[in-house]
Amino acid sequence: MKIHFWGVRGSLPTPISPKQVQSKIMAAIQRVTPADLQSAETRAKFVSSLPSWIFGTAGGNTACVEIEDGDTHIILDAGSGIRALGKEKKCPSKYHLIISHFHWDHINGFPFFDHAYNPKVKFEFYSHWPEARELFWEQMKEPFSPPSVGKSISKNIDFHTLEADTDFFIDDIKINSHKMRHPGDSYSFSFEKNGKKFVYATDVELKSSDFNKTTNEGQSVFRDADVIVIDSQYTVEEVYRKENWGHSAFCYAIDFAVYWNIKKVYLFHHEPAYDDKKLNSILQAARWYAQYINHSDIKIELAKEDMEFEL
């Protein structure tokens, strides 16, 4: 399975601002020395040595993650990141689209997904909501969209209602799901093949009850996963200030991974108010926290647009 991040931001799209670009340029200038400017080679070496928060960006598109396995194409959520997928990837004959929940930041990209307008493409649409068909098409109607959108998008879409904590298969990938704590509900998903397990756990507000060793709820989804992509939108201070908003602190995400014996964590669903420097500081704090609780063996990364890895 190959996993690709197309959108990693939470709540709403947040394109990088002119002020943030200027801050990156100033930070780079402060690091440069005369020796770095002597030739094209030294300049290239200097640029490549810059911290990732200066040289790159986590991105501003909302949730969209792609799983590609041979001819199987699975899209997890249709936030604004799905637009980039449609621009950069060739169009397959079929997509499997899994929606964690119907909050706007997880569906707002579909009307801008080029492949959705190709009548030759088949869409299999999966969610836990029996009314998914109506919810899906509602955003294509006036006054939310121009009338041409609803008329032009492919009607070659089948809707499937899922049952939580129950296995199902897309081709030879075994999938399971578990209901999470989030206003209006949200569901996490596991994907297993050839002894490898990948978990997508966006939009979850973790509480102490999620670390209760007397219950096995969610075990089939989370236990012993190789990789988890998990909501880590807040700092601890924000979690207390924004209780019941439906998101978690990065340290709770690490605790959750430790509890379920998960090997690698991608921090995901980034706070829209955070710039790249702040996100980098959260990544470093998460790694320090893992060391503090004596679990430095857990690998922790920051989910970024266009990042890709393989299981």
mmCIF file with all atom_site columns, N, CA and C in Angstrom, residues 120-182:
data_model
loop_
_atom_site.group_PDB
_atom_site.id
_atom_site.type_symbol
_atom_site.label_atom_id
_atom_site.label_alt_id
_atom_site.label_comp_id
_atom_site.label_asym_id
_atom_site.label_entity_id
_atom_site.label_seq_id
_atom_site.pdbx_PDB_ins_code
_atom_site.Cartn_x
_atom_site.Cartn_y
_atom_site.Cartn_z
_atom_site.occupancy
_atom_site.B_iso_or_equiv
_atom_site.pdbx_formal_charge
_atom_site.auth_seq_id
_atom_site.auth_comp_id
_atom_site.auth_asym_id
_atom_site.auth_atom_id
_atom_site.pdbx_PDB_model_num
ATOM 1   N N  . LYS A 1 120 ? -16.712 8.174  -17.393 1.00 0.00 ? 120 LYS A N  1
ATOM 2   C CA . LYS A 1 120 ? -16.182 6.814  -17.495 1.00 0.00 ? 120 LYS A CA 1
ATOM 3   C C  . LYS A 1 120 ? -15.660 6.289  -16.157 1.00 0.00 ? 120 LYS A C  1
ATOM 4   N N  . VAL A 1 121 ? -15.575 7.174  -15.164 1.00 0.00 ? 121 VAL A N  1
ATOM 5   C CA . VAL A 1 121 ? -15.035 6.771  -13.857 1.00 0.00 ? 121 VAL A CA 1
ATOM 6   C C  . VAL A 1 121 ? -16.165 6.316  -12.946 1.00 0.00 ? 121 VAL A C  1
ATOM 7   N N  . LYS A 1 122 ? -15.948 5.176  -12.306 1.00 0.00 ? 122 LYS A N  1
ATOM 8   C CA . LYS A 1 122 ? -16.898 4.625  -11.341 1.00 0.00 ? 122 LYS A CA 1
ATOM 9   C C  . LYS A 1 122 ? -16.475 5.041  -9.934  1.00 0.00 ? 122 LYS A C  1
ATOM 10  N N  . PHE A 1 123 ? -17.427 5.503  -9.123  1.00 0.00 ? 123 PHE A N  1
ATOM 11  C CA . PHE A 1 123 ? -17.159 5.865  -7.732  1.00 0.00 ? 123 PHE A CA 1
ATOM 12  C C  . PHE A 1 123 ? -17.945 4.947  -6.800  1.00 0.00 ? 123 PHE A C  1
ATOM 13  N N  . GLU A 1 124 ? -17.219 4.340  -5.864  1.00 0.00 ? 124 GLU A N  1
ATOM 14  C CA . GLU A 1 124 ? -17.848 3.598  -4.771  1.00 0.00 ? 124 GLU A CA 1
ATOM 15  C C  . GLU A 1 124 ? -17.676 4.445  -3.514  1.00 0.00 ? 124 GLU A C  1
ATOM 16  N N  . PHE A 1 125 ? -18.771 4.840  -2.916  1.00 0.00 ? 125 PHE A N  1
ATOM 17  C CA . PHE A 1 125 ? -18.773 5.817  -1.834  1.00 0.00 ? 125 PHE A CA 1
ATOM 18  C C  . PHE A 1 125 ? -19.165 5.121  -0.534  1.00 0.00 ? 125 PHE A C  1
ATOM 19  N N  . TYR A 1 126 ? -18.306 5.223  0.502   1.00 0.00 ? 126 TYR A N  1
ATOM 20  C CA . TYR A 1 126 ? -18.527 4.503  1.754   1.00 0.00 ? 126 TYR A CA 1
ATOM 21  C C  . TYR A 1 126 ? -18.616 5.485  2.923   1.00 0.00 ? 126 TYR A C  1
ATOM 22  N N  . SER A 1 127 ? -19.631 5.298  3.769   1.00 0.00 ? 127 SER A N  1
ATOM 23  C CA . SER A 1 127 ? -19.737 6.063  5.012   1.00 0.00 ? 127 SER A CA 1
ATOM 24  C C  . SER A 1 127 ? -20.654 5.308  5.969   1.00 0.00 ? 127 SER A C  1
ATOM 25  N N  . HIS A 1 128 ? -20.792 5.822  7.182   1.00 0.00 ? 128 HIS A N  1
ATOM 26  C CA . HIS A 1 128 ? -21.657 5.198  8.185   1.00 0.00 ? 128 HIS A CA 1
ATOM 27  C C  . HIS A 1 128 ? -23.041 5.845  8.239   1.00 0.00 ? 128 HIS A C  1
ATOM 28  N N  . TRP A 1 129 ? -23.330 6.735  7.325   1.00 0.00 ? 129 TRP A N  1
ATOM 29  C CA . TRP A 1 129 ? -24.593 7.463  7.326   1.00 0.00 ? 129 TRP A CA 1
ATOM 30  C C  . TRP A 1 129 ? -25.526 6.915  6.246   1.00 0.00 ? 129 TRP A C  1
ATOM 31  N N  . PRO A 1 130 ? -26.682 6.363  6.629   1.00 0.00 ? 130 PRO A N  1
ATOM 32  C CA . PRO A 1 130 ? -27.642 5.857  5.636   1.00 0.00 ? 130 PRO A CA 1
ATOM 33  C C  . PRO A 1 130 ? -28.117 6.944  4.676   1.00 0.00 ? 130 PRO A C  1
ATOM 34  N N  . GLU A 1 131 ? -28.102 8.197  5.145   1.00 0.00 ? 131 GLU A N  1
ATOM 35  C CA . GLU A 1 131 ? -28.560 9.309  4.310   1.00 0.00 ? 131 GLU A CA 1
ATOM 36  C C  . GLU A 1 131 ? -27.426 9.942  3.519   1.00 0.00 ? 131 GLU A C  1
ATOM 37  N N  . ALA A 1 132 ? -26.331 9.211  3.324   1.00 0.00 ? 132 ALA A N  1
ATOM 38  C CA . ALA A 1 132 ? -25.131 9.766  2.669   1.00 0.00 ? 132 ALA A CA 1
ATOM 39  C C  . ALA A 1 132 ? -25.421 10.304 1.277   1.00 0.00 ? 132 ALA A C  1
ATOM 40  N N  . ARG A 1 133 ? -26.255 9.612  0.528   1.00 0.00 ? 133 ARG A N  1
ATOM 41  C CA . ARG A 1 133 ? -26.545 10.067 -0.835  1.00 0.00 ? 133 ARG A CA 1
ATOM 42  C C  . ARG A 1 133 ? -27.110 11.484 -0.812  1.00 0.00 ? 133 ARG A C  1
ATOM 43  N N  . GLU A 1 134 ? -28.065 11.732 0.075   1.00 0.00 ? 134 GLU A N  1
ATOM 44  C CA . GLU A 1 134 ? -28.689 13.047 0.152   1.00 0.00 ? 134 GLU A CA 1
ATOM 45  C C  . GLU A 1 134 ? -27.690 14.100 0.665   1.00 0.00 ? 134 GLU A C  1
ATOM 46  N N  . LEU A 1 135 ? -26.912 13.724 1.673   1.00 0.00 ? 135 LEU A N  1
ATOM 47  C CA . LEU A 1 135 ? -25.923 14.655 2.206   1.00 0.00 ? 135 LEU A CA 1
ATOM 48  C C  . LEU A 1 135 ? -24.887 15.032 1.150   1.00 0.00 ? 135 LEU A C  1
ATOM 49  N N  . PHE A 1 136 ? -24.475 14.039 0.372   1.00 0.00 ? 136 PHE A N  1
ATOM 50  C CA . PHE A 1 136 ? -23.451 14.248 -0.647  1.00 0.00 ? 136 PHE A CA 1
ATOM 51  C C  . PHE A 1 136 ? -23.941 15.203 -1.735  1.00 0.00 ? 136 PHE A C  1
ATOM 52  N N  . TRP A 1 137 ? -25.135 14.972 -2.227  1.00 0.00 ? 137 TRP A N  1
ATOM 53  C CA . TRP A 1 137 ? -25.627 15.777 -3.328  1.00 0.00 ? 137 TRP A CA 1
ATOM 54  C C  . TRP A 1 137 ? -26.105 17.159 -2.895  1.00 0.00 ? 137 TRP A C  1
ATOM 55  N N  . GLU A 1 138 ? -26.363 17.319 -1.598  1.00 0.00 ? 138 GLU A N  1
ATOM 56  C CA . GLU A 1 138 ? -26.861 18.601 -1.124  1.00 0.00 ? 138 GLU A CA 1
ATOM 57  C C  . GLU A 1 138 ? -25.873 19.727 -1.409  1.00 0.00 ? 138 GLU A C  1
ATOM 58  N N  . GLN A 1 139 ? -24.568 19.452 -1.257  1.00 0.00 ? 139 GLN A N  1
ATOM 59  C CA . GLN A 1 139 ? -23.577 20.510 -1.471  1.00 0.00 ? 139 GLN A CA 1
ATOM 60  C C  . GLN A 1 139 ? -23.450 20.909 -2.940  1.00 0.00 ? 139 GLN A C  1
ATOM 61  N N  . MET A 1 140 ? -24.000 20.083 -3.837  1.00 0.00 ? 140 MET A N  1
ATOM 62  C CA . MET A 1 140 ? -23.936 20.397 -5.270  1.00 0.00 ? 140 MET A CA 1
ATOM 63  C C  . MET A 1 140 ? -25.110 21.280 -5.711  1.00 0.00 ? 140 MET A C  1
ATOM 64  N N  . LYS A 1 141 ? -26.067 21.500 -4.800  1.00 0.00 ? 141 LYS A N  1
ATOM 65  C CA . LYS A 1 141 ? -27.270 22.234 -5.167  1.00 0.00 ? 141 LYS A CA 1
ATOM 66  C C  . LYS A 1 141 ? -27.090 23.735 -4.939  1.00 0.00 ? 141 LYS A C  1
ATOM 67  N N  . GLU A 1 142 ? -27.925 24.504 -5.625  1.00 0.00 ? 142 GLU A N  1
ATOM 68  C CA . GLU A 1 142 ? -28.005 25.928 -5.318  1.00 0.00 ? 142 GLU A CA 1
ATOM 69  C C  . GLU A 1 142 ? -28.636 26.082 -3.935  1.00 0.00 ? 142 GLU A C  1
ATOM 70  N N  . PRO A 1 143 ? -28.241 27.060 -3.134  1.00 0.00 ? 143 PRO A N  1
ATOM 71  C CA . PRO A 1 143 ? -27.310 28.142 -3.463  1.00 0.00 ? 143 PRO A CA 1
ATOM 72  C C  . PRO A 1 143 ? -25.864 27.819 -3.124  1.00 0.00 ? 143 PRO A C  1
ATOM 73  N N  . PHE A 1 144 ? -25.558 26.554 -2.749  1.00 0.00 ? 144 PHE A N  1
ATOM 74  C CA . PHE A 1 144 ? -24.198 26.212 -2.338  1.00 0.00 ? 144 PHE A CA 1
ATOM 75  C C  . PHE A 1 144 ? -23.255 26.070 -3.528  1.00 0.00 ? 144 PHE A C  1
ATOM 76  N N  . SER A 1 145 ? -23.758 25.705 -4.672  1.00 0.00 ? 145 SER A N  1
ATOM 77  C CA . SER A 1 145 ? -22.953 25.533 -5.879  1.00 0.00 ? 145 SER A CA 1
ATOM 78  C C  . SER A 1 145 ? -23.724 26.038 -7.079  1.00 0.00 ? 145 SER A C  1
ATOM 79  N N  . PRO A 1 146 ? -23.015 26.433 -8.138  1.00 0.00 ? 146 PRO A N  1
ATOM 80  C CA . PRO A 1 146 ? -23.719 26.786 -9.377  1.00 0.00 ? 146 PRO A CA 1
ATOM 81  C C  . PRO A 1 146 ? -24.507 25.587 -9.898  1.00 0.00 ? 146 PRO A C  1
ATOM 82  N N  . PRO A 1 147 ? -25.596 25.798 -10.568 1.00 0.00 ? 147 PRO A N  1
ATOM 83  C CA . PRO A 1 147 ? -26.406 24.669 -11.053 1.00 0.00 ? 147 PRO A CA 1
ATOM 84  C C  . PRO A 1 147 ? -25.649 23.737 -11.985 1.00 0.00 ? 147 PRO A C  1
ATOM 85  N N  . SER A 1 148 ? -24.622 24.251 -12.664 1.00 0.00 ? 148 SER A N  1
ATOM 86  C CA . SER A 1 148 ? -23.867 23.426 -13.610 1.00 0.00 ? 148 SER A CA 1
ATOM 87  C C  . SER A 1 148 ? -23.093 22.316 -12.907 1.00 0.00 ? 148 SER A C  1
ATOM 88  N N  . VAL A 1 149 ? -22.734 22.515 -11.613 1.00 0.00 ? 149 VAL A N  1
ATOM 89  C CA . VAL A 1 149 ? -21.942 21.518 -10.897 1.00 0.00 ? 149 VAL A CA 1
ATOM 90  C C  . VAL A 1 149 ? -22.717 20.227 -10.723 1.00 0.00 ? 149 VAL A C  1
ATOM 91  N N  . GLY A 1 150 ? -23.900 20.316 -10.153 1.00 0.00 ? 150 GLY A N  1
ATOM 92  C CA . GLY A 1 150 ? -24.705 19.127 -9.930  1.00 0.00 ? 150 GLY A CA 1
ATOM 93  C C  . GLY A 1 150 ? -25.071 18.409 -11.210 1.00 0.00 ? 150 GLY A C  1
ATOM 94  N N  . LYS A 1 151 ? -25.236 19.160 -12.287 1.00 0.00 ? 151 LYS A N  1
ATOM 95  C CA . LYS A 1 151 ? -25.596 18.558 -13.562 1.00 0.00 ? 151 LYS A CA 1
ATOM 96  C C  . LYS A 1 151 ? -24.406 17.873 -14.227 1.00 0.00 ? 151 LYS A C  1
ATOM 97  N N  . SER A 1 152 ? -23.203 18.363 -13.967 1.00 0.00 ? 152 SER A N  1
ATOM 98  C CA . SER A 1 152 ? -22.023 17.878 -14.675 1.00 0.00 ? 152 SER A CA 1
ATOM 99  C C  . SER A 1 152 ? -21.293 16.745 -13.972 1.00 0.00 ? 152 SER A C  1
ATOM 100 N N  . ILE A 1 153 ? -21.382 16.667 -12.642 1.00 0.00 ? 153 ILE A N  1
ATOM 101 C CA . ILE A 1 153 ? -20.673 15.622 -11.905 1.00 0.00 ? 153 ILE A CA 1
ATOM 102 C C  . ILE A 1 153 ? -21.227 14.257 -12.263 1.00 0.00 ? 153 ILE A C  1
ATOM 103 N N  . SER A 1 154 ? -20.332 13.295 -12.354 1.00 0.00 ? 154 SER A N  1
ATOM 104 C CA . SER A 1 154 ? -20.705 11.933 -12.740 1.00 0.00 ? 154 SER A CA 1
ATOM 105 C C  . SER A 1 154 ? -21.810 11.382 -11.854 1.00 0.00 ? 154 SER A C  1
ATOM 106 N N  . LYS A 1 155 ? -22.775 10.726 -12.460 1.00 0.00 ? 155 LYS A N  1
ATOM 107 C CA . LYS A 1 155 ? -23.845 10.054 -11.704 1.00 0.00 ? 155 LYS A CA 1
ATOM 108 C C  . LYS A 1 155 ? -23.498 8.587  -11.487 1.00 0.00 ? 155 LYS A C  1
ATOM 109 N N  . ASN A 1 156 ? -22.296 8.207  -11.900 1.00 0.00 ? 156 ASN A N  1
ATOM 110 C CA . ASN A 1 156 ? -21.854 6.813  -11.791 1.00 0.00 ? 156 ASN A CA 1
ATOM 111 C C  . ASN A 1 156 ? -21.280 6.563  -10.386 1.00 0.00 ? 156 ASN A C  1
ATOM 112 N N  . ILE A 1 157 ? -22.144 6.762  -9.374  1.00 0.00 ? 157 ILE A N  1
ATOM 113 C CA . ILE A 1 157 ? -21.729 6.670  -7.979  1.00 0.00 ? 157 ILE A CA 1
ATOM 114 C C  . ILE A 1 157 ? -22.657 5.721  -7.238  1.00 0.00 ? 157 ILE A C  1
ATOM 115 N N  . ASP A 1 158 ? -22.073 4.745  -6.566  1.00 0.00 ? 158 ASP A N  1
ATOM 116 C CA . ASP A 1 158 ? -22.827 3.844  -5.692  1.00 0.00 ? 158 ASP A CA 1
ATOM 117 C C  . ASP A 1 158 ? -22.484 4.156  -4.243  1.00 0.00 ? 158 ASP A C  1
ATOM 118 N N  . PHE A 1 159 ? -23.486 4.150  -3.372  1.00 0.00 ? 159 PHE A N  1
ATOM 119 C CA . PHE A 1 159 ? -23.302 4.484  -1.968  1.00 0.00 ? 159 PHE A CA 1
ATOM 120 C C  . PHE A 1 159 ? -23.446 3.234  -1.110  1.00 0.00 ? 159 PHE A C  1
ATOM 121 N N  . HIS A 1 160 ? -22.505 3.078  -0.165  1.00 0.00 ? 160 HIS A N  1
ATOM 122 C CA . HIS A 1 160 ? -22.485 1.915  0.721   1.00 0.00 ? 160 HIS A CA 1
ATOM 123 C C  . HIS A 1 160 ? -22.492 2.394  2.170   1.00 0.00 ? 160 HIS A C  1
ATOM 124 N N  . THR A 1 161 ? -23.397 1.832  2.979   1.00 0.00 ? 161 THR A N  1
ATOM 125 C CA . THR A 1 161 ? -23.471 2.181  4.399   1.00 0.00 ? 161 THR A CA 1
ATOM 126 C C  . THR A 1 161 ? -22.700 1.150  5.209   1.00 0.00 ? 161 THR A C  1
ATOM 127 N N  . LEU A 1 162 ? -21.746 1.628  5.995   1.00 0.00 ? 162 LEU A N  1
ATOM 128 C CA . LEU A 1 162 ? -20.864 0.753  6.756   1.00 0.00 ? 162 LEU A CA 1
ATOM 129 C C  . LEU A 1 162 ? -21.376 0.535  8.172   1.00 0.00 ? 162 LEU A C  1
ATOM 130 N N  . GLU A 1 163 ? -20.953 -0.575 8.766   1.00 0.00 ? 163 GLU A N  1
ATOM 131 C CA . GLU A 1 163 ? -21.233 -0.874 10.163  1.00 0.00 ? 163 GLU A CA 1
ATOM 132 C C  . GLU A 1 163 ? -19.910 -0.835 10.920  1.00 0.00 ? 163 GLU A C  1
ATOM 133 N N  . ALA A 1 164 ? -19.877 -0.060 12.010  1.00 0.00 ? 164 ALA A N  1
ATOM 134 C CA . ALA A 1 164 ? -18.643 0.092  12.776  1.00 0.00 ? 164 ALA A CA 1
ATOM 135 C C  . ALA A 1 164 ? -18.199 -1.224 13.379  1.00 0.00 ? 164 ALA A C  1
ATOM 136 N N  . ASP A 1 165 ? -16.886 -1.367 13.553  1.00 0.00 ? 165 ASP A N  1
ATOM 137 C CA . ASP A 1 165 ? -16.276 -2.542 14.183  1.00 0.00 ? 165 ASP A CA 1
ATOM 138 C C  . ASP A 1 165 ? -16.613 -3.834 13.451  1.00 0.00 ? 165 ASP A C  1
ATOM 139 N N  . THR A 1 166 ? -16.753 -3.727 12.141  1.00 0.00 ? 166 THR A N  1
ATOM 140 C CA . THR A 1 166 ? -17.064 -4.876 11.292  1.00 0.00 ? 166 THR A CA 1
ATOM 141 C C  . THR A 1 166 ? -16.161 -4.854 10.069  1.00 0.00 ? 166 THR A C  1
ATOM 142 N N  . ASP A 1 167 ? -15.506 -5.960 9.796   1.00 0.00 ? 167 ASP A N  1
ATOM 143 C CA . ASP A 1 167 ? -14.610 -6.033 8.647   1.00 0.00 ? 167 ASP A CA 1
ATOM 144 C C  . ASP A 1 167 ? -15.376 -5.954 7.339   1.00 0.00 ? 167 ASP A C  1
ATOM 145 N N  . PHE A 1 168 ? -14.772 -5.298 6.353   1.00 0.00 ? 168 PHE A N  1
ATOM 146 C CA . PHE A 1 168 ? -15.216 -5.405 4.968   1.00 0.00 ? 168 PHE A CA 1
ATOM 147 C C  . PHE A 1 168 ? -13.982 -5.299 4.086   1.00 0.00 ? 168 PHE A C  1
ATOM 148 N N  . PHE A 1 169 ? -14.132 -5.623 2.828   1.00 0.00 ? 169 PHE A N  1
ATOM 149 C CA . PHE A 1 169 ? -12.981 -5.653 1.927   1.00 0.00 ? 169 PHE A CA 1
ATOM 150 C C  . PHE A 1 169 ? -13.197 -4.738 0.735   1.00 0.00 ? 169 PHE A C  1
ATOM 151 N N  . ILE A 1 170 ? -12.128 -4.049 0.347   1.00 0.00 ? 170 ILE A N  1
ATOM 152 C CA . ILE A 1 170 ? -12.036 -3.411 -0.965  1.00 0.00 ? 170 ILE A CA 1
ATOM 153 C C  . ILE A 1 170 ? -10.923 -4.142 -1.688  1.00 0.00 ? 170 ILE A C  1
ATOM 154 N N  . ASP A 1 171 ? -11.297 -4.901 -2.697  1.00 0.00 ? 171 ASP A N  1
ATOM 155 C CA . ASP A 1 171 ? -10.371 -5.829 -3.352  1.00 0.00 ? 171 ASP A CA 1
ATOM 156 C C  . ASP A 1 171 ? -9.756  -6.720 -2.263  1.00 0.00 ? 171 ASP A C  1
ATOM 157 N N  . ASP A 1 172 ? -8.446  -6.760 -2.106  1.00 0.00 ? 172 ASP A N  1
ATOM 158 C CA . ASP A 1 172 ? -7.863  -7.642 -1.092  1.00 0.00 ? 172 ASP A CA 1
ATOM 159 C C  . ASP A 1 172 ? -7.330  -6.881 0.119   1.00 0.00 ? 172 ASP A C  1
ATOM 160 N N  . ILE A 1 173 ? -7.827  -5.667 0.323   1.00 0.00 ? 173 ILE A N  1
ATOM 161 C CA . ILE A 1 173 ? -7.487  -4.886 1.516   1.00 0.00 ? 173 ILE A CA 1
ATOM 162 C C  . ILE A 1 173 ? -8.602  -5.027 2.543   1.00 0.00 ? 173 ILE A C  1
ATOM 163 N N  . LYS A 1 174 ? -8.260  -5.515 3.731   1.00 0.00 ? 174 LYS A N  1
ATOM 164 C CA . LYS A 1 174 ? -9.253  -5.649 4.802   1.00 0.00 ? 174 LYS A CA 1
ATOM 165 C C  . LYS A 1 174 ? -9.372  -4.327 5.546   1.00 0.00 ? 174 LYS A C  1
ATOM 166 N N  . ILE A 1 175 ? -10.615 -3.888 5.733   1.00 0.00 ? 175 ILE A N  1
ATOM 167 C CA . ILE A 1 175 ? -10.882 -2.581 6.330   1.00 0.00 ? 175 ILE A CA 1
ATOM 168 C C  . ILE A 1 175 ? -11.834 -2.744 7.506   1.00 0.00 ? 175 ILE A C  1
ATOM 169 N N  . ASN A 1 176 ? -11.578 -1.981 8.545   1.00 0.00 ? 176 ASN A N  1
ATOM 170 C CA . ASN A 1 176 ? -12.478 -1.938 9.686   1.00 0.00 ? 176 ASN A CA 1
ATOM 171 C C  . ASN A 1 176 ? -12.615 -0.480 10.130  1.00 0.00 ? 176 ASN A C  1
ATOM 172 N N  . SER A 1 177 ? -13.601 -0.200 10.965  1.00 0.00 ? 177 SER A N  1
ATOM 173 C CA . SER A 1 177 ? -13.836 1.181  11.390  1.00 0.00 ? 177 SER A CA 1
ATOM 174 C C  . SER A 1 177 ? -14.288 1.221  12.835  1.00 0.00 ? 177 SER A C  1
ATOM 175 N N  . HIS A 1 178 ? -14.093 2.376  13.460  1.00 0.00 ? 178 HIS A N  1
ATOM 176 C CA . HIS A 1 178 ? -14.495 2.540  14.853  1.00 0.00 ? 178 HIS A CA 1
ATOM 177 C C  . HIS A 1 178 ? -14.990 3.964  15.073  1.00 0.00 ? 178 HIS A C  1
ATOM 178 N N  . LYS A 1 179 ? -16.098 4.097  15.787  1.00 0.00 ? 179 LYS A N  1
ATOM 179 C CA . LYS A 1 179 ? -16.690 5.406  16.061  1.00 0.00 ? 179 LYS A CA 1
ATOM 180 C C  . LYS A 1 179 ? -15.848 6.158  17.081  1.00 0.00 ? 179 LYS A C  1
ATOM 181 N N  . MET A 1 180 ? -15.596 7.443  16.801  1.00 0.00 ? 180 MET A N  1
ATOM 182 C CA . MET A 1 180 ? -14.753 8.270  17.644  1.00 0.00 ? 180 MET A CA 1
ATOM 183 C C  . MET A 1 180 ? -15.576 9.370  18.312  1.00 0.00 ? 180 MET A C  1
ATOM 184 N N  . ARG A 1 181 ? -14.962 10.025 19.291  1.00 0.00 ? 181 ARG A N  1
ATOM 185 C CA . ARG A 1 181 ? -15.617 11.139 19.975  1.00 0.00 ? 181 ARG A CA 1
ATOM 186 C C  . ARG A 1 181 ? -15.396 12.415 19.174  1.00 0.00 ? 181 ARG A C  1
ATOM 187 N N  . HIS A 1 182 ? -16.472 12.934 18.593  1.00 0.00 ? 182 HIS A N  1
ATOM 188 C CA . HIS A 1 182 ? -16.409 14.137 17.771  1.00 0.00 ? 182 HIS A CA 1
ATOM 189 C C  . HIS A 1 182 ? -17.836 14.646 17.601  1.00 0.00 ? 182 HIS A C  1
#
